[in-house]
Short mmCIF file of N, CA and C in Angstrom, two decimals:
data_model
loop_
_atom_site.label_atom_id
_atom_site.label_comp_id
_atom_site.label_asym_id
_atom_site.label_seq_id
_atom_site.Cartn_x
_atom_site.Cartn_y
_atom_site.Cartn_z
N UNK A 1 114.48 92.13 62.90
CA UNK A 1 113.34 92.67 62.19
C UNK A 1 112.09 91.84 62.46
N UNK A 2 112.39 90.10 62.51
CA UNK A 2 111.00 89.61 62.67
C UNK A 2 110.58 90.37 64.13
N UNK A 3 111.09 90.03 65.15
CA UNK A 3 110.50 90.62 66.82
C UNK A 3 109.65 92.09 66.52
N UNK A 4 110.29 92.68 65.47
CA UNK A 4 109.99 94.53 65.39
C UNK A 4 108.32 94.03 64.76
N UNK A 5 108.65 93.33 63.45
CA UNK A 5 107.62 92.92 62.92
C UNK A 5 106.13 92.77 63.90
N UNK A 6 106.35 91.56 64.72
CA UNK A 6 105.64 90.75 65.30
C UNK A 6 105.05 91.52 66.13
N UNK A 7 106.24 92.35 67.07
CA UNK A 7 104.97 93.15 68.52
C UNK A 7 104.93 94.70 67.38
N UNK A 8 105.06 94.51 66.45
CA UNK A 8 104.27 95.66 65.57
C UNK A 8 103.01 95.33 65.24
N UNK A 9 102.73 93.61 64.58
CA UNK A 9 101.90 93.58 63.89
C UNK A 9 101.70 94.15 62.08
N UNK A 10 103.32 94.26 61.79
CA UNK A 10 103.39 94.99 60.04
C UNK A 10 104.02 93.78 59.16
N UNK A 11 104.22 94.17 58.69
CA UNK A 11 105.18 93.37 57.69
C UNK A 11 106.76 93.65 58.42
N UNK A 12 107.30 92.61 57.51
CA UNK A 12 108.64 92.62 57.79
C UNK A 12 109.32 93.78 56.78
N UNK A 13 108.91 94.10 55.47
CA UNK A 13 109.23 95.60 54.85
C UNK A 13 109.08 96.76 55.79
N UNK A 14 107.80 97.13 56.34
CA UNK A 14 107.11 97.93 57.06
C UNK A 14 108.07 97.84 58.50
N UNK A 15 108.85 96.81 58.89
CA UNK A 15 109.41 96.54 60.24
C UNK A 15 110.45 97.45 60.14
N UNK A 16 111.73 96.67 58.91
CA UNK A 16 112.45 97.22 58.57
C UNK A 16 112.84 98.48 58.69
N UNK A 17 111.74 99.47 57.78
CA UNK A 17 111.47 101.14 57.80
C UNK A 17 111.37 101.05 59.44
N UNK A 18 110.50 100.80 60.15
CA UNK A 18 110.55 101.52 61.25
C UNK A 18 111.78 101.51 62.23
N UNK A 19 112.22 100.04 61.46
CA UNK A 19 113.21 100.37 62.82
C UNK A 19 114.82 100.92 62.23
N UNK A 20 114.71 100.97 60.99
CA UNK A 20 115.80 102.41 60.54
C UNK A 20 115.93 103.19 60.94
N UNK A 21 114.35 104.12 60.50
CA UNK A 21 113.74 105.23 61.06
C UNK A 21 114.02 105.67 62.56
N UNK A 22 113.65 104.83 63.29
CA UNK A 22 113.90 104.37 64.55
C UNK A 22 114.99 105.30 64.99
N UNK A 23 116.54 104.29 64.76
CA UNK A 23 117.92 104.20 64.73
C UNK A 23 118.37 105.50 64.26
N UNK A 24 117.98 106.14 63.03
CA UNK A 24 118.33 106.83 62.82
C UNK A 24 118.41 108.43 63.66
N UNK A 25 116.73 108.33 64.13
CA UNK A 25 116.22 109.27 64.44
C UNK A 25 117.08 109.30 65.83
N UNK A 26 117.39 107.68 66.66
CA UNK A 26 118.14 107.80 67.60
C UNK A 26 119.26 108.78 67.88
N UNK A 27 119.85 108.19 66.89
CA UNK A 27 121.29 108.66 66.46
C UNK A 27 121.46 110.56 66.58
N UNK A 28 120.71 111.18 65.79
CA UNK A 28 120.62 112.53 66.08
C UNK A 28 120.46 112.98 67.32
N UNK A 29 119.51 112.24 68.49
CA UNK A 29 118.83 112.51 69.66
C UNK A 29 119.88 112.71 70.62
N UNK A 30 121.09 111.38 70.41
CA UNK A 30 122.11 110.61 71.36
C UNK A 30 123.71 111.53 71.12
N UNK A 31 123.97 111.44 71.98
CA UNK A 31 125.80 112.00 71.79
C UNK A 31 126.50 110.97 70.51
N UNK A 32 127.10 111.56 70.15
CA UNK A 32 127.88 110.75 68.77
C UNK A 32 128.69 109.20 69.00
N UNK A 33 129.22 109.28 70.44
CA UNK A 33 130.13 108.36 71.03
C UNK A 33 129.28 107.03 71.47
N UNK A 34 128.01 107.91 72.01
CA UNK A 34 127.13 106.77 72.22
C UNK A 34 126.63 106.14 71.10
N UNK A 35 126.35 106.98 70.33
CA UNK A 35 125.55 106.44 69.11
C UNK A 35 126.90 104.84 68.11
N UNK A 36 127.78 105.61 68.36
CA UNK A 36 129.26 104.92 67.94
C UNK A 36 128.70 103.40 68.55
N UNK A 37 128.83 103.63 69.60
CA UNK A 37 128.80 102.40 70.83
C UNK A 37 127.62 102.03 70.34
N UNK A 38 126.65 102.09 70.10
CA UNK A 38 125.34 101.23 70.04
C UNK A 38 125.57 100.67 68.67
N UNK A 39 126.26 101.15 67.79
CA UNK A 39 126.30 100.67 66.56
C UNK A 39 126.73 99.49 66.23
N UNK A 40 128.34 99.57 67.11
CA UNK A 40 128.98 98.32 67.32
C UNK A 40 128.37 97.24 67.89
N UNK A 41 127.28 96.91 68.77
CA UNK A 41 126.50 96.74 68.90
C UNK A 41 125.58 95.87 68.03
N UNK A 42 125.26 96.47 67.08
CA UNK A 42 124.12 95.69 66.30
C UNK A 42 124.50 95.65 64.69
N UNK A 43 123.63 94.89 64.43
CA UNK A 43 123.85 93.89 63.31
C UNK A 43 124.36 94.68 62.28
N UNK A 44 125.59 94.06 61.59
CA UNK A 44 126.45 94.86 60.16
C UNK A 44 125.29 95.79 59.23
N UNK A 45 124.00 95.05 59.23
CA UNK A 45 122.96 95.77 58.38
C UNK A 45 122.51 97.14 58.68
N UNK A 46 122.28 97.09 59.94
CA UNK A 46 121.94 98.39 60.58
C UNK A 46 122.62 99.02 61.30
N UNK A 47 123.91 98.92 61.43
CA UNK A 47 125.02 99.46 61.97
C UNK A 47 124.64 101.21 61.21
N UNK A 48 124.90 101.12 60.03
CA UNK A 48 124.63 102.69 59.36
C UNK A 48 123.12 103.64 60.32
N UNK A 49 122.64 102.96 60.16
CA UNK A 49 121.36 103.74 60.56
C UNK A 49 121.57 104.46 61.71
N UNK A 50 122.54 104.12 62.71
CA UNK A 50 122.59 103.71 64.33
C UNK A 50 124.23 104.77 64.47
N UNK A 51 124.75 105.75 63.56
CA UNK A 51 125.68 106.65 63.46
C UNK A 51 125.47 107.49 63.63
N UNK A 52 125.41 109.04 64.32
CA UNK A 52 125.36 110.10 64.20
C UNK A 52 125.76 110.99 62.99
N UNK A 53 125.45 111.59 62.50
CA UNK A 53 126.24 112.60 61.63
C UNK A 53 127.34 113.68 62.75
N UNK A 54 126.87 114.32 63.71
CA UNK A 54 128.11 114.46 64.55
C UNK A 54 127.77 114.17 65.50
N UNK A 55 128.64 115.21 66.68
CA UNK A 55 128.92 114.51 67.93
C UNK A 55 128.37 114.67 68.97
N UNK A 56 127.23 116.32 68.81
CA UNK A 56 126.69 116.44 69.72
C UNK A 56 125.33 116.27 69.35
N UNK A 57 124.15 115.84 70.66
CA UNK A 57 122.79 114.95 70.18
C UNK A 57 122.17 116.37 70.01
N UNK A 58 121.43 116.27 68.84
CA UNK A 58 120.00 117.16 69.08
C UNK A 58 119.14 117.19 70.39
N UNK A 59 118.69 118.25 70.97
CA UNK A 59 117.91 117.86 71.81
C UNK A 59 116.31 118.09 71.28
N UNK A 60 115.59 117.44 71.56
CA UNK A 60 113.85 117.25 70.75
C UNK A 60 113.07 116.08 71.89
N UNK A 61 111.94 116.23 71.90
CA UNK A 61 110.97 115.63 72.52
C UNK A 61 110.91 114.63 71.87
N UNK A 62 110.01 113.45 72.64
CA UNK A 62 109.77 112.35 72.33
C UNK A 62 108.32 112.68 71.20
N UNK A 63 107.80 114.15 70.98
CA UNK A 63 106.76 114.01 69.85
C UNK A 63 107.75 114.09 68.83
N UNK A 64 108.75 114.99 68.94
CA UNK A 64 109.70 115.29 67.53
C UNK A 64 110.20 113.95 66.70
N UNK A 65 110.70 113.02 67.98
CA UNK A 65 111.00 111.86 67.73
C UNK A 65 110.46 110.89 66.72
N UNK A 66 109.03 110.92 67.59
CA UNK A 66 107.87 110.31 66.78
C UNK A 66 107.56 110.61 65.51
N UNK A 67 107.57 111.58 65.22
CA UNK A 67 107.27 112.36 63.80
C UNK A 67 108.22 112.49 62.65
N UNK A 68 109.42 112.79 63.22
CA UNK A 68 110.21 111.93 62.58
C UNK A 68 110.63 110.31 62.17
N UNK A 69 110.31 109.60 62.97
CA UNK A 69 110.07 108.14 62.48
C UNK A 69 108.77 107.98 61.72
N UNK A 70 107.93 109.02 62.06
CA UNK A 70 106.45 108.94 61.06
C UNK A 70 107.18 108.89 59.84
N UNK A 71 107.68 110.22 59.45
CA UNK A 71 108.16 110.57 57.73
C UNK A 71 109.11 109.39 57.75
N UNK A 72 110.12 109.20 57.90
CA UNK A 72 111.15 108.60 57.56
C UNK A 72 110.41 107.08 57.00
N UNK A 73 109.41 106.30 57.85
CA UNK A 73 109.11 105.24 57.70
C UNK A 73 108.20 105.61 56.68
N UNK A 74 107.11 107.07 56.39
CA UNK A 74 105.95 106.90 56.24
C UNK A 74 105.02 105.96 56.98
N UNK A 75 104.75 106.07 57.89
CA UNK A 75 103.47 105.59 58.45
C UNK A 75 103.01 106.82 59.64
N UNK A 76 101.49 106.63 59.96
CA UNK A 76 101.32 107.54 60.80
C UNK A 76 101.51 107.66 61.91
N UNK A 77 101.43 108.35 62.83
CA UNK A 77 102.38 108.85 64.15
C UNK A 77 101.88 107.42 65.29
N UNK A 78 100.55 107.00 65.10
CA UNK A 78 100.54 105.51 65.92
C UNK A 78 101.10 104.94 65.54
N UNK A 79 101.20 104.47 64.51
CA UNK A 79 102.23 103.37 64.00
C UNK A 79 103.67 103.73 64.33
N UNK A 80 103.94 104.78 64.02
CA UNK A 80 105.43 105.16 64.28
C UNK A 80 105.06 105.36 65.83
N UNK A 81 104.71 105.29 66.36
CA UNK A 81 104.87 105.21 68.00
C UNK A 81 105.04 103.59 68.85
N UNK A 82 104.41 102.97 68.37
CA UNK A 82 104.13 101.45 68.71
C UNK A 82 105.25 100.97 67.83
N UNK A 83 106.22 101.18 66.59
CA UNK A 83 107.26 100.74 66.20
C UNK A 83 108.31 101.16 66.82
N UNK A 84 108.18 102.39 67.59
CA UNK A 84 109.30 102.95 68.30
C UNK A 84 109.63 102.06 69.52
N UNK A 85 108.23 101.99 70.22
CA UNK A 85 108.29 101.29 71.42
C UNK A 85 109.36 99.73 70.88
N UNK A 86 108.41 99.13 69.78
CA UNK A 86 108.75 97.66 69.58
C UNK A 86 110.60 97.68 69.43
N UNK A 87 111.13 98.56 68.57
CA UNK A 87 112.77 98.85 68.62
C UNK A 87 113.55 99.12 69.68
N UNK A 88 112.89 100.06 70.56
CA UNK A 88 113.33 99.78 72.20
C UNK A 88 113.28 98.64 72.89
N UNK A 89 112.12 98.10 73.05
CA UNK A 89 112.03 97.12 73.09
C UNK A 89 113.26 95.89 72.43
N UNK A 90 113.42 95.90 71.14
CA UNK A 90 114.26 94.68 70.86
C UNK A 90 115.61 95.39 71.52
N UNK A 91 116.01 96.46 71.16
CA UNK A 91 117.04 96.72 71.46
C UNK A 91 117.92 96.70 72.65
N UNK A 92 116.59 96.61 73.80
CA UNK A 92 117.16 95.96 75.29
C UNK A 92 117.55 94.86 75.65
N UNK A 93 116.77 93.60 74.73
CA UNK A 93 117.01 92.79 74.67
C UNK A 93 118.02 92.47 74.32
N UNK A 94 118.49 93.41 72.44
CA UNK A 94 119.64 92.68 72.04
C UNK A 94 121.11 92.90 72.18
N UNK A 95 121.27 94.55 72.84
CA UNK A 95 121.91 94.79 73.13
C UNK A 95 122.93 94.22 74.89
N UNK A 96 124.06 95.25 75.57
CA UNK A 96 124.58 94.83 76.30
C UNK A 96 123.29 95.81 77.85
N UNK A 97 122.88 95.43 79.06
CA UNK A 97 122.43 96.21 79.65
C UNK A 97 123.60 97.72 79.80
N UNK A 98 124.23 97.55 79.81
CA UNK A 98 125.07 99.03 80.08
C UNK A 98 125.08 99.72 78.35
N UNK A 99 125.03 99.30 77.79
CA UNK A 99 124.92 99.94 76.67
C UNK A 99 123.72 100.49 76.37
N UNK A 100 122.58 99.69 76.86
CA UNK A 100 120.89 100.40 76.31
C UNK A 100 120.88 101.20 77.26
N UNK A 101 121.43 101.38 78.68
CA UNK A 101 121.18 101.92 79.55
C UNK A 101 122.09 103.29 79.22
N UNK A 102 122.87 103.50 78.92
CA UNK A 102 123.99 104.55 78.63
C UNK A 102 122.95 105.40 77.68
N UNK A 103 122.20 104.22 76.27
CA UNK A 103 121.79 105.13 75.77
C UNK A 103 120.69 106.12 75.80
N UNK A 104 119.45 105.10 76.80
CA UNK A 104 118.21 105.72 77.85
C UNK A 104 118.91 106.75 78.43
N UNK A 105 119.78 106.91 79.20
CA UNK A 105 120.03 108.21 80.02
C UNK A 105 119.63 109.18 79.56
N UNK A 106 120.10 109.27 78.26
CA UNK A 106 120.74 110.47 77.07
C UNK A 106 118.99 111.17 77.24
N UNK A 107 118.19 110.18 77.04
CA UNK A 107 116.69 111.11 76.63
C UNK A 107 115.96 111.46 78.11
N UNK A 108 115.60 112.36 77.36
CA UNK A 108 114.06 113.04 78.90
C UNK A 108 113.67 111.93 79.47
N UNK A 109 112.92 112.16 80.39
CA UNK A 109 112.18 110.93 80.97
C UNK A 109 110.67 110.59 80.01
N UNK A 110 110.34 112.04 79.48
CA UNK A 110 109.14 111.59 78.60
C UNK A 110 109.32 110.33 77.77
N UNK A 111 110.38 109.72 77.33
CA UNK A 111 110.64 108.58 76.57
C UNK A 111 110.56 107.31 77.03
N UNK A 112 110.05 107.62 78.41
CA UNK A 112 109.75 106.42 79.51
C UNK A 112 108.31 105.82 78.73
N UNK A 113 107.37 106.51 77.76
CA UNK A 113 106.54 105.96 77.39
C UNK A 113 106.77 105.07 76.57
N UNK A 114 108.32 104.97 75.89
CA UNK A 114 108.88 103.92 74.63
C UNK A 114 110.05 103.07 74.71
N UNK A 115 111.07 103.45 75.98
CA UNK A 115 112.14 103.22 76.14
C UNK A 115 111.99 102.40 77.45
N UNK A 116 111.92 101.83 78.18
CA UNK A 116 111.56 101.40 78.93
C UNK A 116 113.04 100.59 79.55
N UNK A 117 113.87 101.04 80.58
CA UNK A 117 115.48 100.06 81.29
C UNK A 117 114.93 99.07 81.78
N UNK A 118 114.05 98.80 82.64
CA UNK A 118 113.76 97.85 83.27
C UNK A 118 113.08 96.60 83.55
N UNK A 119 111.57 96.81 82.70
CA UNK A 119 110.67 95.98 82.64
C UNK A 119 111.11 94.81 81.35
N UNK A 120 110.54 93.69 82.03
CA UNK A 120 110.56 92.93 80.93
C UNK A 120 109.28 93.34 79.61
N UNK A 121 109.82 92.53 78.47
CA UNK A 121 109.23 92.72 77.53
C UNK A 121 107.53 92.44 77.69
N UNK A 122 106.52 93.61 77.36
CA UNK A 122 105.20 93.29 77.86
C UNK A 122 104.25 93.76 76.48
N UNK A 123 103.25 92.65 75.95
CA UNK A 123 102.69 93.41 74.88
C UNK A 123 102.15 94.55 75.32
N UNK A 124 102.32 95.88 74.09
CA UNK A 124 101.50 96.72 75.07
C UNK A 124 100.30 96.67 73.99
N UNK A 125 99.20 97.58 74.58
CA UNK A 125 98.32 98.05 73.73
C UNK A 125 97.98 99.08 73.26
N UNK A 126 97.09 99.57 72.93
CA UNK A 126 96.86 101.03 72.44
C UNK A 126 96.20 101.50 72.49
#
């Protein structure tokens, strides 16, 4: 949460929400198995967030995405965009590379604006 915090620029409350929001919103996007796998993955706290309800992913754009992490967090769609990025972001880091990578596949390439396999971590701006 601090890292989400920090290349957010929010609070650590405000981090939190987004990167639930985040996870959650993942989770619907992603196949169930994957979502399984990423869960195991990360920390006992946010393991829930990071579950599917079932097994097959919604399919939705990276605006649907966004807008949904808007409501969920409440904040507005920049903010929930630059928190999205920042959770991808940690999540490459904290995860296994074959695991973030399994779960990047899953989305369009439009998500190349938040999800990023390859680059190292870079502040962005806005």
């Amino acid at each position: 949460m601090g890292l989400v915090a920090k290349r957010t620029g929010t609070s650590s409350e405000q981090a939190t929400a987004l990167t639930r929001a985040t996870l959650t919103t993942l989770a619907e996007r992603i196949d169930g198995g994957e979502a399984r796998d990423l869960a195991g993955q990360l920390p006992a706290g946010l393991r829930p967030y990071a579950f599917a309800s079932g097994e097959t992913a919604e399919r939705f754009g990276l605006d649907v995405f966004v807008e949904r992490v808007s409501g969920r967090a409440d904040v507005d769609v920049t903010q929930a965009k630059d928190g999205v990025t920042a959770v991808f972001d940690v999540l490459r880091e904290a995860v296994s590379p074959e695991a973030y990578g399994q779960v990047v596949t899953q989305l369009p390439g439009e998500f190349g604006e938040v999800a990023d396999q390859t680059a190292p971590f870079v502040e962005r701006t806005r």
